[in-house]
mmCIF file of C-alpha atoms in Angstrom:
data_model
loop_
_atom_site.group_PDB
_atom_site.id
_atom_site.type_symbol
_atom_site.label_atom_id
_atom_site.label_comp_id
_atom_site.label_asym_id
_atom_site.label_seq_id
_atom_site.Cartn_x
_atom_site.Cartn_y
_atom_site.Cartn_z
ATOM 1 C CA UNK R 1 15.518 3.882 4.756
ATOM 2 C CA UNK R 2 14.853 2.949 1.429
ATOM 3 C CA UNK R 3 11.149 1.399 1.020
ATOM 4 C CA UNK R 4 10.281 -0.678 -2.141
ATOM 5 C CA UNK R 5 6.166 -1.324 -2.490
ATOM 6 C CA UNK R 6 5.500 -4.516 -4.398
ATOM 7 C CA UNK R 7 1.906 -5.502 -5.562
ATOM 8 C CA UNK R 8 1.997 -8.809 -4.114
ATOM 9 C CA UNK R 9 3.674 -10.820 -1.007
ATOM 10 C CA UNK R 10 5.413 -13.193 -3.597
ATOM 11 C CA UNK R 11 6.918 -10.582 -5.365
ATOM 12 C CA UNK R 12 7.999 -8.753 -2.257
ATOM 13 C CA UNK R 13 9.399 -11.941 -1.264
ATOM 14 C CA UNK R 14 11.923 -12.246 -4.392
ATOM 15 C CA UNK R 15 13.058 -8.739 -3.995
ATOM 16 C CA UNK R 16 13.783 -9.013 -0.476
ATOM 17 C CA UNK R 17 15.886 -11.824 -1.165
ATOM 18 C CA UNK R 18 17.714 -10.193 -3.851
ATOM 19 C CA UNK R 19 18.304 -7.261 -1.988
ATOM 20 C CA UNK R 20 19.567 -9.210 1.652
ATOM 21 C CA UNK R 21 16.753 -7.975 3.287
ATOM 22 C CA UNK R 22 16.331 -10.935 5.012
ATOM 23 C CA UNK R 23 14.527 -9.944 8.779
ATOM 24 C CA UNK R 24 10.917 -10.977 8.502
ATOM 25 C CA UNK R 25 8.494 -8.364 10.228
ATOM 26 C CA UNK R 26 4.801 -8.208 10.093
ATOM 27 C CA UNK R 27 4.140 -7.042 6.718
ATOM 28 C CA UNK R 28 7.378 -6.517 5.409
ATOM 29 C CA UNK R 29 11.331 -7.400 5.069
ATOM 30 C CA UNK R 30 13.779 -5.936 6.091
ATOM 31 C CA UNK R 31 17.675 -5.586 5.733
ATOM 32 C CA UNK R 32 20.971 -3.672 3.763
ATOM 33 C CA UNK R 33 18.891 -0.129 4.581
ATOM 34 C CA UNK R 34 15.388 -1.864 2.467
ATOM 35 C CA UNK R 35 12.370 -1.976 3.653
ATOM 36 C CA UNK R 36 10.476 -4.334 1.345
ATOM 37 C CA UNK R 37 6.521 -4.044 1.690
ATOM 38 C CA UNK R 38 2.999 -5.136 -0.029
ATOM 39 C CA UNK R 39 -0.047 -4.027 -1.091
ATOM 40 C CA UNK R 40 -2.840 -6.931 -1.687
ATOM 41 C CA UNK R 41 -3.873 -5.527 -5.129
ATOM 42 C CA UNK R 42 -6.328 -3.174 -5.065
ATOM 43 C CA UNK R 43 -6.222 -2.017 -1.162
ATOM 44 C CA UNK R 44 -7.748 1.286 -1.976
ATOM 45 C CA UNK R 45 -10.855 1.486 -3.905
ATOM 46 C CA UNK R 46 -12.913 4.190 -5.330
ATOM 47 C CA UNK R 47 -15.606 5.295 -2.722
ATOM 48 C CA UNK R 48 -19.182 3.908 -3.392
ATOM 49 C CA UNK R 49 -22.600 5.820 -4.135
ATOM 50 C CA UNK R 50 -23.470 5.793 -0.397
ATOM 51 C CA UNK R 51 -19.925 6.963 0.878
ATOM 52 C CA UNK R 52 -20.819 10.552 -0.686
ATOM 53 C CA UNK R 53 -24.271 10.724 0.240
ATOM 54 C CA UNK R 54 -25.789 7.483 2.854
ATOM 55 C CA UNK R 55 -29.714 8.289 1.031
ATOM 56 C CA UNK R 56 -27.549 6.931 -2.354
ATOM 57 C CA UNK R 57 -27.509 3.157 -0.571
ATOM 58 C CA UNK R 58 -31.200 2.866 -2.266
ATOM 59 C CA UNK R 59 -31.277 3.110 -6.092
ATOM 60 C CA UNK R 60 -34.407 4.996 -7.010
ATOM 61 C CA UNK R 61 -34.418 6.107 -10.806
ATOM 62 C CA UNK R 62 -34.159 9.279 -10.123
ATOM 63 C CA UNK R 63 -30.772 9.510 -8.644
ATOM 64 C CA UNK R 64 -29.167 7.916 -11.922
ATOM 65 C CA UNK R 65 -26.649 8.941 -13.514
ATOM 66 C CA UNK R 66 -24.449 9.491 -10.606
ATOM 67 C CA UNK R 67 -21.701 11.071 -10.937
ATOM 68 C CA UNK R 68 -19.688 12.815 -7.979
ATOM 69 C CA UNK R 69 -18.047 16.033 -8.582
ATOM 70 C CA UNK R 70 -14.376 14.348 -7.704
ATOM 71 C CA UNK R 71 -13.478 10.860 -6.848
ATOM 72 C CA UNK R 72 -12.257 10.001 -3.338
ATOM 73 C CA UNK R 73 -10.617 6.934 -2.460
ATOM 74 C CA UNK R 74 -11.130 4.342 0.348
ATOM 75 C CA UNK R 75 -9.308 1.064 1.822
ATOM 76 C CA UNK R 76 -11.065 -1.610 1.512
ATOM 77 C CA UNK R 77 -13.132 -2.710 4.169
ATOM 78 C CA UNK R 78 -10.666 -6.196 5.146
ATOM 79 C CA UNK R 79 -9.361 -6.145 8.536
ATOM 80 C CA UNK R 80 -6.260 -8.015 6.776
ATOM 81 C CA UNK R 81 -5.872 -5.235 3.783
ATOM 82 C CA UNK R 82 -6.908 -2.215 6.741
ATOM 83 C CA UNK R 83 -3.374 -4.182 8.863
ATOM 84 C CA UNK R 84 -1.446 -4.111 5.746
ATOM 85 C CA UNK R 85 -2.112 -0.521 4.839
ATOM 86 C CA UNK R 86 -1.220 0.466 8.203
ATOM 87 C CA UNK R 87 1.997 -1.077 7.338
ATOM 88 C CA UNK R 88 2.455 0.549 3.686
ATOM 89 C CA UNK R 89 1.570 4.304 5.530
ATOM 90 C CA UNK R 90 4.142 3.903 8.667
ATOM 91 C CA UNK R 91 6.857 2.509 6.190
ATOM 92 C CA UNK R 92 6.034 5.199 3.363
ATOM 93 C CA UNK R 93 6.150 8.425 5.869
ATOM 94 C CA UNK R 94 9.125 7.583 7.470
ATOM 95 C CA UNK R 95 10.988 6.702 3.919
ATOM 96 C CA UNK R 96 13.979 8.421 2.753
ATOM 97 C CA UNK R 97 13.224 6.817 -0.652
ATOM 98 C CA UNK R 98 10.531 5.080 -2.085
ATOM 99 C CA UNK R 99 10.545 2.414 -5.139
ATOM 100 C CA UNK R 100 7.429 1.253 -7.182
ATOM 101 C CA UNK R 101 7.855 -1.911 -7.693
ATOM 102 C CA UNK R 102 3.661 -2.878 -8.098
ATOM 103 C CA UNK R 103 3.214 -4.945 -11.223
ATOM 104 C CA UNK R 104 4.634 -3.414 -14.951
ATOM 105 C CA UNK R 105 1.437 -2.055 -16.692
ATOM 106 C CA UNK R 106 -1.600 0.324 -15.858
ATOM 107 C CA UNK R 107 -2.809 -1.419 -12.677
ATOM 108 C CA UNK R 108 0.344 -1.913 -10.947
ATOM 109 C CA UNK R 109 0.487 1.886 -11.638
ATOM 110 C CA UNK R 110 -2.824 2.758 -10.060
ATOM 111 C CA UNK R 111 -2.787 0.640 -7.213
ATOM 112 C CA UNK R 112 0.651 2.391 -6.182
ATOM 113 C CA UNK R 113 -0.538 5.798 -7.429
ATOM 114 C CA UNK R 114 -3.785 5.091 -4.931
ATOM 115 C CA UNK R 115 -2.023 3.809 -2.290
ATOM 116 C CA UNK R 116 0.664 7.090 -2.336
ATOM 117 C CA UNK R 117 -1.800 9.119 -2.192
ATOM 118 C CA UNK R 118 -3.874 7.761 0.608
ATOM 119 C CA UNK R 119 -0.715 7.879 2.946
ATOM 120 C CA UNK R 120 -0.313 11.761 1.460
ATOM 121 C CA UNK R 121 2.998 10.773 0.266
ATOM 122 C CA UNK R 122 2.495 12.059 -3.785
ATOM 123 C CA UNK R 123 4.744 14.934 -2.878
ATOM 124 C CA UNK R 124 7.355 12.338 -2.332
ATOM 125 C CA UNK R 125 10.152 12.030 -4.738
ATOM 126 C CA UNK R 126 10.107 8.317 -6.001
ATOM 127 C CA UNK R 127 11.675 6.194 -8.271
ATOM 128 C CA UNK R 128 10.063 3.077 -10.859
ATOM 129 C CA UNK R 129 11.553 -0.056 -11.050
ATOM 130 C CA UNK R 130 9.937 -2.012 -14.137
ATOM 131 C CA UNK R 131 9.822 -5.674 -14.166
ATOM 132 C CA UNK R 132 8.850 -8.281 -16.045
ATOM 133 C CA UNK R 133 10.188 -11.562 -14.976
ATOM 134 C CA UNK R 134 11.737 -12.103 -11.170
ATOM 135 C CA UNK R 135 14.855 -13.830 -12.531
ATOM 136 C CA UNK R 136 18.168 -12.701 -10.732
ATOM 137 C CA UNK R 137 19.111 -10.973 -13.871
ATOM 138 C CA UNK R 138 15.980 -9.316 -14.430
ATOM 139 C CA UNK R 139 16.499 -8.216 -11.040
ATOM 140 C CA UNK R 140 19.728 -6.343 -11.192
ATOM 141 C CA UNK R 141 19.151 -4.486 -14.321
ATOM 142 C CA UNK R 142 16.190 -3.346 -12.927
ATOM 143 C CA UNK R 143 17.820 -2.259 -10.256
ATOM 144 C CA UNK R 144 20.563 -0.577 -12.279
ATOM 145 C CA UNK R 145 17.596 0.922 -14.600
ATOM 146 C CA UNK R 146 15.274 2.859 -12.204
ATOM 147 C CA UNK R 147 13.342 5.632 -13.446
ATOM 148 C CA UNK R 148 11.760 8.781 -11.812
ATOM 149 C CA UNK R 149 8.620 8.082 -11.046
ATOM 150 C CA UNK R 150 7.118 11.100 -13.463
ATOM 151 C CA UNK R 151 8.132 9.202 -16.280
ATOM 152 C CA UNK R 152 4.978 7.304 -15.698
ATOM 153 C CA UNK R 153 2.459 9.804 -15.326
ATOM 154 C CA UNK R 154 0.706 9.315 -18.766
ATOM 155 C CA UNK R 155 0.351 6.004 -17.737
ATOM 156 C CA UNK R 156 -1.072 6.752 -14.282
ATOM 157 C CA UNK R 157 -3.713 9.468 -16.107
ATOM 158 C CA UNK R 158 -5.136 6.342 -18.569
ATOM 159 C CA UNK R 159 -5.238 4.051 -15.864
ATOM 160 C CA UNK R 160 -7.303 6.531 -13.564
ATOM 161 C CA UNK R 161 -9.352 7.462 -16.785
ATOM 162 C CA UNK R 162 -10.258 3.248 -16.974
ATOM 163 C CA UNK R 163 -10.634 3.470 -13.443
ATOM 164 C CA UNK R 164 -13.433 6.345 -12.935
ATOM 165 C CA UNK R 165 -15.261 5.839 -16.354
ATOM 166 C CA UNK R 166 -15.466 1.820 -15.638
ATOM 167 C CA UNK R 167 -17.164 3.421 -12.086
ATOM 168 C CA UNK R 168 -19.563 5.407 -13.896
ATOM 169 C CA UNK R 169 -20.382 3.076 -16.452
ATOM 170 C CA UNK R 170 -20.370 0.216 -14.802
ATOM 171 C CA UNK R 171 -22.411 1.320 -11.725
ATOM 172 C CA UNK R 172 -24.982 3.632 -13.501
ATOM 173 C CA UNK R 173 -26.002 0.564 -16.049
ATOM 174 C CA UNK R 174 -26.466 -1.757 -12.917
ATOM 175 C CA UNK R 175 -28.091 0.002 -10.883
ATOM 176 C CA UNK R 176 -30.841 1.470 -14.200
ATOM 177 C CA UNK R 177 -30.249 -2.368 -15.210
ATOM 178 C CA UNK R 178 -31.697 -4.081 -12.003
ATOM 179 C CA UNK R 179 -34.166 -1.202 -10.973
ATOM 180 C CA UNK R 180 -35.561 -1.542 -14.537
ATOM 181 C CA UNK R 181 -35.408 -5.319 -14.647
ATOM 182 C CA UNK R 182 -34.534 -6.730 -11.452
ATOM 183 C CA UNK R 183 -37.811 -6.715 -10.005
ATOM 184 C CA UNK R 184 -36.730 -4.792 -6.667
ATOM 185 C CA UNK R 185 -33.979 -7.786 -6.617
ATOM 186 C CA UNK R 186 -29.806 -7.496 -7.236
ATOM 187 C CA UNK R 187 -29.162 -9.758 -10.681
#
C-alpha cells in the first residue's frame, strides 16, 4: 500500500480526494491502494534538558551551556499527537511505498525527516512530492513529478542545523537569561 504523509489534516484531505481515496478511518483515508495520513506539525520534538539527565529540570549556573553529545527526539507529550503518531508508525511499517507530501520548504522536511525516523523507517526507500498550491493541476503534475527522496537531503541537513543550534541557543540564553535576571522566576 502506498502511504502519502501530509503535514496537516487539510492537506491530507485534498490529496485524498484527488487520489479516490475516499474511506474515512481514524487518522487517515483510504482508497485506489493510498493510504493518506497526517502529522500535526511538529509531532516529534527535540528532547529537553531533563530528558537526558532528570537533575537538568533545575537551572543552576553551573550546568550552562548544555549541550548533549547527540540529539534524540521525542513525541510530543498530546494524547491527540501520541494517537496520531500511532497512526503515522502502523501505516509507515506496513508501507510498500511512502510519499512526503509535509509542506514544500525546510520544516515540512524536518517534521517528515523526524517523524521517519522515530517509526525507524529512514532505511525506507521514499519518494517527494513538492507542492505549492492544492489546485487539481498542481496536483497531477506533482504527482507525475515525484522525486527520490535523497534529492532533499541538503535540505533536511540545514533544517536539522536550524533545528539543534535554535535548541542550544535558544535554551542556554533563557535559562543564563532568567537565572541571571529572573529573580528565581520564568520571564
Amino acid at each position: 500500500m502506498k502511504v502519502i504523509l501530509t503535514e496537516k489534516p487539510s492537506v491530507a484531505r485534498d490529496i485524498a480526494n484527488h487520489l479516490g481515496a475516499k474511506q474515512r478511518h481514524d487518522g487517515y483515508f483510504e482508497g485506489n491502494s493510498c493510504q493518506v495520513t497526517w502529522a500535526f506539525g511538529h509531532l516529534i520534538a527535540l528532547k529537553d534538558p531533563e530528558d537526558y539527565d532528570p537533575a537538568l529540570k533545575k537551572w543552576p549556573l553551573a550546568t550552562i551551556p548544555f549541550i548533549p553529545h547527540s540529539f534524540e527526539l521525542k513525541v510530543v507529550d498530546d494524547r491527540g499527537i501520541r494517537k496520531q503518531f500511532a497512526v503515522i508508525k502502523k501505516l509507515l511499517k506496513s508501507a510498500s511505498e511512502i510519499i512526503c507530501a509535509t509542506d514544500a520548504g525546510r520544516e515540512g522536511e524536518l517534521i517528515f525527516r523526524y517523524i521517519l525516523t522515530m517509526v525507524k523507517c529512514e532505511k525506507k526507500i521514499w519518494k517527494r512530492l513538492w507542492l505549492s498550491s492544492l489546485t487539481e493541476e498542481a496536483l497531477h503534475t506533482a504527482f507525475q513529478n515525484l522525486k527520490p527522496g535523497s534529492d532533499y537531503n541538503n535540505l533536511y541537513a540545514a533544517a536539522k542545523c536550524r533545528s539543534e543550534s535554535d535548541w542550544i541557543v535558544g535554551l542556554n540564553a533563557t535559562r543564563n537569561f532568567t537565572v541571571r535576571y529572573g529573580a528565581g522566576k520564568t520571564l
